[in-house]
mmCIF file of C-alpha atoms in Angstrom:
data_model
loop_
_atom_site.group_PDB
_atom_site.id
_atom_site.type_symbol
_atom_site.label_atom_id
_atom_site.label_comp_id
_atom_site.label_asym_id
_atom_site.label_seq_id
_atom_site.Cartn_x
_atom_site.Cartn_y
_atom_site.Cartn_z
ATOM 1 C CA MET K 11 52.221 -38.352 65.087
ATOM 2 C CA ASP K 12 48.468 -39.164 64.719
ATOM 3 C CA SER K 13 47.666 -35.665 65.465
ATOM 4 C CA GLY K 14 49.642 -34.150 63.048
ATOM 5 C CA LEU K 15 48.388 -36.219 60.097
ATOM 6 C CA ILE K 16 44.521 -35.444 61.081
ATOM 7 C CA ALA K 17 46.008 -31.832 60.970
ATOM 8 C CA LEU K 18 47.269 -32.120 57.357
ATOM 9 C CA GLY K 19 44.508 -34.171 56.107
ATOM 10 C CA ALA K 20 41.928 -31.371 57.921
ATOM 11 C CA ALA K 21 44.573 -28.700 56.122
ATOM 12 C CA VAL K 22 44.210 -30.609 52.697
ATOM 13 C CA VAL K 23 40.102 -31.071 52.858
ATOM 14 C CA GLY K 24 39.901 -27.425 54.042
ATOM 15 C CA VAL K 25 42.024 -25.979 50.853
ATOM 16 C CA ALA K 26 40.441 -28.737 48.731
ATOM 17 C CA GLY K 27 37.000 -27.136 49.554
ATOM 18 C CA THR K 28 38.087 -23.779 49.317
ATOM 19 C CA LEU K 29 39.256 -24.560 45.293
ATOM 20 C CA LEU K 30 36.104 -25.947 44.739
ATOM 21 C CA ALA K 31 33.936 -23.690 46.431
ATOM 22 C CA THR K 32 35.908 -21.325 43.689
ATOM 23 C CA VAL K 33 35.329 -23.570 41.193
ATOM 24 C CA LEU K 34 31.828 -24.011 41.610
ATOM 25 C CA SER K 35 31.399 -20.596 42.301
ATOM 26 C CA GLN K 36 32.731 -19.587 39.200
ATOM 27 C CA ARG K 37 30.481 -22.179 37.198
ATOM 28 C CA MET K 38 27.244 -20.353 38.882
ATOM 29 C CA VAL K 39 28.511 -17.175 37.878
ATOM 30 C CA ALA K 40 29.451 -18.261 33.870
ATOM 31 C CA ARG K 41 25.946 -20.074 34.452
ATOM 32 C CA VAL K 42 24.206 -17.005 35.015
ATOM 33 C CA GLN K 43 25.706 -14.736 32.828
ATOM 34 C CA ALA K 44 25.920 -16.588 30.480
ATOM 35 C CA ALA K 45 21.549 -17.141 30.876
ATOM 36 C CA GLN K 46 21.359 -13.069 31.104
ATOM 37 C CA PHE K 47 23.245 -12.662 27.687
ATOM 38 C CA GLU K 48 20.503 -15.083 26.025
ATOM 39 C CA ARG K 49 17.953 -13.424 27.524
ATOM 40 C CA GLU K 50 19.442 -10.106 26.035
ATOM 41 C CA GLN K 51 19.847 -11.537 22.735
ATOM 42 C CA ARG K 52 16.488 -12.533 22.645
ATOM 43 C CA VAL K 53 15.386 -9.433 23.967
ATOM 44 C CA ALA K 54 17.100 -7.727 21.257
ATOM 45 C CA GLN K 55 15.721 -10.311 18.733
ATOM 46 C CA ILE K 56 12.592 -9.761 19.346
ATOM 47 C CA GLY K 57 12.672 -5.887 19.021
ATOM 48 C CA TRP K 58 14.722 -6.086 16.187
ATOM 49 C CA LEU K 59 11.884 -8.150 14.407
ATOM 50 C CA ARG K 60 9.692 -5.459 16.106
ATOM 51 C CA GLU K 61 11.070 -2.344 14.163
ATOM 52 C CA GLN K 62 11.229 -4.709 11.442
ATOM 53 C CA GLU K 63 7.695 -5.235 11.048
ATOM 54 C CA LEU K 64 6.670 -1.769 11.758
ATOM 55 C CA ALA K 65 9.222 -0.299 8.905
ATOM 56 C CA GLU K 66 7.057 -3.026 6.699
ATOM 57 C CA LEU K 67 4.109 -1.672 7.847
ATOM 58 C CA ASN K 68 4.824 1.918 7.070
ATOM 59 C CA ARG K 69 6.215 0.907 3.676
ATOM 60 C CA ARG K 70 2.821 -0.499 2.804
ATOM 61 C CA ARG K 71 0.578 1.980 4.293
ATOM 62 C CA GLU K 72 2.729 4.590 2.046
ATOM 63 C CA SER K 73 2.280 2.352 -0.966
ATOM 64 C CA TYR K 74 -1.143 1.897 -0.734
ATOM 65 C CA ALA K 75 -2.019 5.580 -0.146
ATOM 66 C CA ALA K 76 -0.007 6.111 -2.993
ATOM 67 C CA THR K 77 -1.886 3.868 -5.196
ATOM 68 C CA ASN K 78 -5.411 4.686 -4.015
ATOM 69 C CA ALA K 79 -4.574 8.484 -4.732
ATOM 70 C CA ALA K 80 -3.419 7.807 -8.088
ATOM 71 C CA TYR K 81 -6.322 5.655 -9.048
ATOM 72 C CA THR K 82 -8.731 8.240 -7.813
ATOM 73 C CA ARG K 83 -7.544 10.797 -10.081
ATOM 74 C CA TYR K 84 -6.761 8.279 -12.910
ATOM 75 C CA ARG K 85 -10.254 7.093 -13.010
ATOM 76 C CA VAL K 86 -11.252 10.698 -12.949
ATOM 77 C CA VAL K 87 -9.737 11.420 -15.927
ATOM 78 C CA LEU K 88 -10.430 8.872 -17.751
ATOM 79 C CA MET K 89 -14.196 9.830 -16.499
ATOM 80 C CA TYR K 90 -13.722 13.206 -17.920
ATOM 81 C CA PHE K 91 -11.689 11.683 -21.121
ATOM 82 C CA LEU K 92 -14.900 9.542 -21.542
ATOM 83 C CA TRP K 93 -17.236 12.280 -21.463
ATOM 84 C CA LEU K 94 -15.407 14.328 -24.099
ATOM 85 C CA VAL K 95 -15.029 11.970 -26.712
ATOM 86 C CA HIS K 96 -18.721 11.468 -26.416
ATOM 87 C CA LYS K 97 -18.829 14.961 -27.037
ATOM 88 C CA ALA K 98 -16.301 14.760 -29.728
ATOM 89 C CA GLN K 99 -14.261 17.816 -27.730
ATOM 90 C CA VAL K 100 -11.220 15.960 -27.103
ATOM 91 C CA THR K 101 -7.965 18.279 -27.230
ATOM 92 C CA SER K 102 -4.239 16.897 -27.408
ATOM 93 C CA ASP K 103 -4.077 18.411 -23.906
ATOM 94 C CA GLU K 104 -6.196 16.336 -22.713
ATOM 95 C CA ARG K 105 -5.061 13.209 -23.941
ATOM 96 C CA ALA K 106 -1.759 14.407 -22.928
ATOM 97 C CA ALA K 107 -3.800 14.463 -19.607
ATOM 98 C CA LEU K 108 -4.742 10.770 -19.839
ATOM 99 C CA GLU K 109 -1.402 9.449 -20.389
ATOM 100 C CA GLU K 110 0.759 11.162 -17.384
ATOM 101 C CA ALA K 111 -1.971 9.912 -14.987
ATOM 102 C CA ARG K 112 -1.945 6.910 -16.390
ATOM 103 C CA HIS K 113 1.314 6.448 -16.027
ATOM 104 C CA ALA K 114 1.411 7.520 -12.593
ATOM 105 C CA LEU K 115 -1.394 4.824 -12.029
ATOM 106 C CA HIS K 116 1.550 2.546 -13.029
ATOM 107 C CA ALA K 117 4.020 3.223 -11.346
ATOM 108 C CA ALA K 118 1.920 3.077 -8.148
ATOM 109 C CA PHE K 119 0.807 -0.127 -8.858
ATOM 110 C CA ALA K 120 4.307 -1.767 -9.742
ATOM 111 C CA GLU K 121 5.643 -0.149 -6.575
ATOM 112 C CA ALA K 122 2.929 -1.976 -4.565
ATOM 113 C CA GLN K 123 3.130 -4.831 -5.908
ATOM 114 C CA MET K 124 6.661 -5.347 -4.271
ATOM 115 C CA ILE K 125 5.528 -5.166 -1.032
ATOM 116 C CA ALA K 126 1.761 -5.820 -0.949
ATOM 117 C CA SER K 127 0.590 -9.060 0.890
ATOM 118 C CA ARG K 128 -0.790 -12.086 -0.859
ATOM 119 C CA VAL K 129 -4.251 -10.981 -0.659
ATOM 120 C CA VAL K 130 -3.886 -7.709 -1.580
ATOM 121 C CA LEU K 131 -1.722 -8.290 -4.730
ATOM 122 C CA VAL K 132 -4.410 -10.413 -6.820
ATOM 123 C CA GLU K 133 -6.582 -7.260 -5.805
ATOM 124 C CA LEU K 134 -4.273 -5.253 -7.275
ATOM 125 C CA ASP K 135 -3.794 -7.644 -10.235
ATOM 126 C CA VAL K 136 -7.506 -7.840 -10.824
ATOM 127 C CA MET K 137 -7.890 -4.053 -10.693
ATOM 128 C CA ASN K 138 -5.081 -3.187 -13.273
ATOM 129 C CA ARG K 139 -6.227 -5.689 -15.950
ATOM 130 C CA ALA K 140 -10.032 -4.073 -15.504
ATOM 131 C CA LEU K 141 -8.138 -0.535 -16.038
ATOM 132 C CA SER K 142 -6.356 -1.837 -18.704
ATOM 133 C CA GLU K 143 -9.400 -3.176 -20.713
ATOM 134 C CA THR K 144 -11.059 0.310 -19.779
ATOM 135 C CA TYR K 145 -8.414 2.467 -20.989
ATOM 136 C CA ARG K 146 -8.715 0.476 -24.464
ATOM 137 C CA ARG K 147 -12.403 0.252 -25.013
ATOM 138 C CA THR K 148 -12.271 4.040 -24.010
ATOM 139 C CA LEU K 149 -9.574 4.686 -27.065
ATOM 140 C CA ARG K 150 -11.503 2.386 -29.392
ATOM 141 C CA LEU K 151 -14.495 4.691 -28.850
ATOM 142 C CA ASP K 152 -12.280 7.719 -29.505
ATOM 143 C CA GLU K 153 -11.054 6.305 -33.176
ATOM 144 C CA GLY K 154 -14.957 5.639 -33.826
ATOM 145 C CA ASP K 155 -14.088 2.146 -33.846
ATOM 146 C CA PRO K 156 -15.465 1.175 -30.694
ATOM 147 C CA ASP K 157 -16.413 -2.491 -29.353
ATOM 148 C CA PRO K 158 -19.532 -4.144 -29.758
ATOM 149 C CA ASP K 159 -20.336 -3.557 -26.138
ATOM 150 C CA GLY K 160 -18.158 -0.272 -26.322
ATOM 151 C CA SER K 161 -20.830 2.511 -26.230
ATOM 152 C CA PHE K 162 -20.328 5.436 -24.005
ATOM 153 C CA GLU K 163 -22.987 4.350 -21.784
ATOM 154 C CA GLU K 164 -21.630 0.940 -21.429
ATOM 155 C CA ILE K 165 -17.683 1.934 -20.629
ATOM 156 C CA HIS K 166 -19.474 4.740 -18.151
ATOM 157 C CA ALA K 167 -21.180 1.957 -16.158
ATOM 158 C CA GLU K 168 -18.110 0.174 -16.244
ATOM 159 C CA LEU K 169 -16.075 2.925 -14.602
ATOM 160 C CA ILE K 170 -19.015 3.222 -12.214
ATOM 161 C CA GLY K 171 -18.314 -0.827 -11.558
ATOM 162 C CA LEU K 172 -14.363 0.018 -10.862
ATOM 163 C CA GLY K 173 -15.522 2.155 -8.194
ATOM 164 C CA ASP K 174 -17.349 -0.097 -6.614
ATOM 165 C CA ARG K 175 -14.653 -2.697 -7.259
ATOM 166 C CA TRP K 176 -12.092 -0.021 -5.725
ATOM 167 C CA GLU K 177 -13.743 0.139 -2.283
ATOM 168 C CA ARG K 178 -13.433 -3.532 -1.894
ATOM 169 C CA MET K 179 -10.045 -3.119 -2.917
ATOM 170 C CA ARG K 180 -9.251 -0.268 -0.328
ATOM 171 C CA SER K 181 -11.237 -2.103 2.573
ATOM 172 C CA VAL K 182 -8.792 -5.202 1.435
ATOM 173 C CA MET K 183 -5.730 -2.842 1.794
ATOM 174 C CA ARG K 184 -6.923 -1.703 5.043
ATOM 175 C CA THR K 185 -7.901 -5.106 6.820
ATOM 176 C CA ASP K 186 -4.025 -5.510 5.607
ATOM 177 C CA LEU K 187 -3.051 -2.804 7.602
ATOM 178 C CA GLY K 188 -4.817 -3.661 10.518
ATOM 179 C CA VAL K 189 -6.616 -1.046 10.406
ATOM 180 C CA ASP K 190 -10.607 -2.610 9.543
ATOM 181 C CA ALA K 191 -11.201 -6.218 11.147
ATOM 182 C CA PRO K 192 -10.949 -8.744 8.903
ATOM 183 C CA GLY K 193 -14.210 -9.591 6.590
ATOM 184 C CA VAL K 194 -15.557 -5.951 7.327
ATOM 185 C CA ALA K 195 -17.762 -4.660 4.371
ATOM 186 C CA VAL K 196 -17.822 -1.439 2.842
ATOM 187 C CA ALA K 197 -20.874 -0.108 0.984
ATOM 188 C CA PRO K 198 -20.273 1.343 -2.211
ATOM 189 C CA ALA K 199 -21.327 4.936 -2.777
ATOM 190 C CA PRO K 200 -24.654 5.272 -5.051
ATOM 191 C CA ALA K 201 -23.548 5.358 -8.751
ATOM 192 C CA PRO K 202 -23.875 9.254 -10.055
ATOM 193 C CA ALA K 203 -25.226 9.345 -13.453
ATOM 194 C CA PRO K 204 -23.554 9.626 -16.521
ATOM 195 C CA GLY K 205 -22.742 13.490 -17.268
ATOM 196 C CA PRO K 206 -19.618 15.563 -17.636
ATOM 197 C CA ALA K 207 -16.659 15.987 -14.721
ATOM 198 C CA PRO K 208 -16.900 18.741 -12.786
ATOM 199 C CA SER K 209 -15.424 21.595 -15.018
ATOM 200 C CA ARG K 210 -11.696 23.243 -14.199
ATOM 201 C CA PRO K 211 -12.355 26.641 -12.061
ATOM 202 C CA ALA K 212 -11.580 29.820 -14.403
ATOM 203 C CA PRO K 213 -9.475 31.993 -13.438
ATOM 204 C CA ALA K 214 -10.171 35.088 -11.224
ATOM 205 C CA ARG K 215 -11.412 38.065 -12.784
ATOM 206 C CA PRO K 216 -9.182 41.195 -11.194
ATOM 207 C CA PRO K 217 -10.864 43.890 -9.517
ATOM 208 C CA GLU K 218 -12.458 46.487 -11.757
ATOM 209 C CA PRO K 219 -10.935 49.996 -10.071
ATOM 210 C CA GLU K 220 -13.183 52.313 -8.283
ATOM 211 C CA SER K 221 -13.983 55.412 -9.789
ATOM 212 C CA ALA K 222 -13.357 58.920 -8.152
ATOM 213 C CA PRO K 223 -15.943 60.729 -6.375
#
């Protein structure tokens, strides 16, 4: 009788141990799987955030490049228009070219203002106001009613100063994109003397026919 009870007890203990081992093993597997799933989720989240950062960086880079190109074109056109005003040679075509360049710059600025960093946005707003004021003074000079400080020489000097300011603006953009280290100063180019913008190239003349021998 005692042997039977011992055997029964041993069997119960064995079955209980087997069941308990199975339960513990399942729990351990579940914990390992949960931890692995959590790690995979973190890796996926980090990868997604990295992709978003790269996409945002690319959008800013494209916008800054477009803004820089639009500004360069507008400044050249405005400076040439100022020279024509000085020489009293403004035509309707030149007015249209100035307005086209100005609208292109406004479009580029508007797009950049939507995605630019805070430090770049501050510089953009300052540059935009300065350009608008220079444009206004140039038109006043063209209309024959210049500001007290709105002579050709003074406006020309202001346009040169805007070029120096844009060098700083471009440096801020490059720093924002991680191209330049913070605090890198850009030396402005020497200011050219007032004068006409480069003339447009004349159409090439067709070659004269060779004479017969």
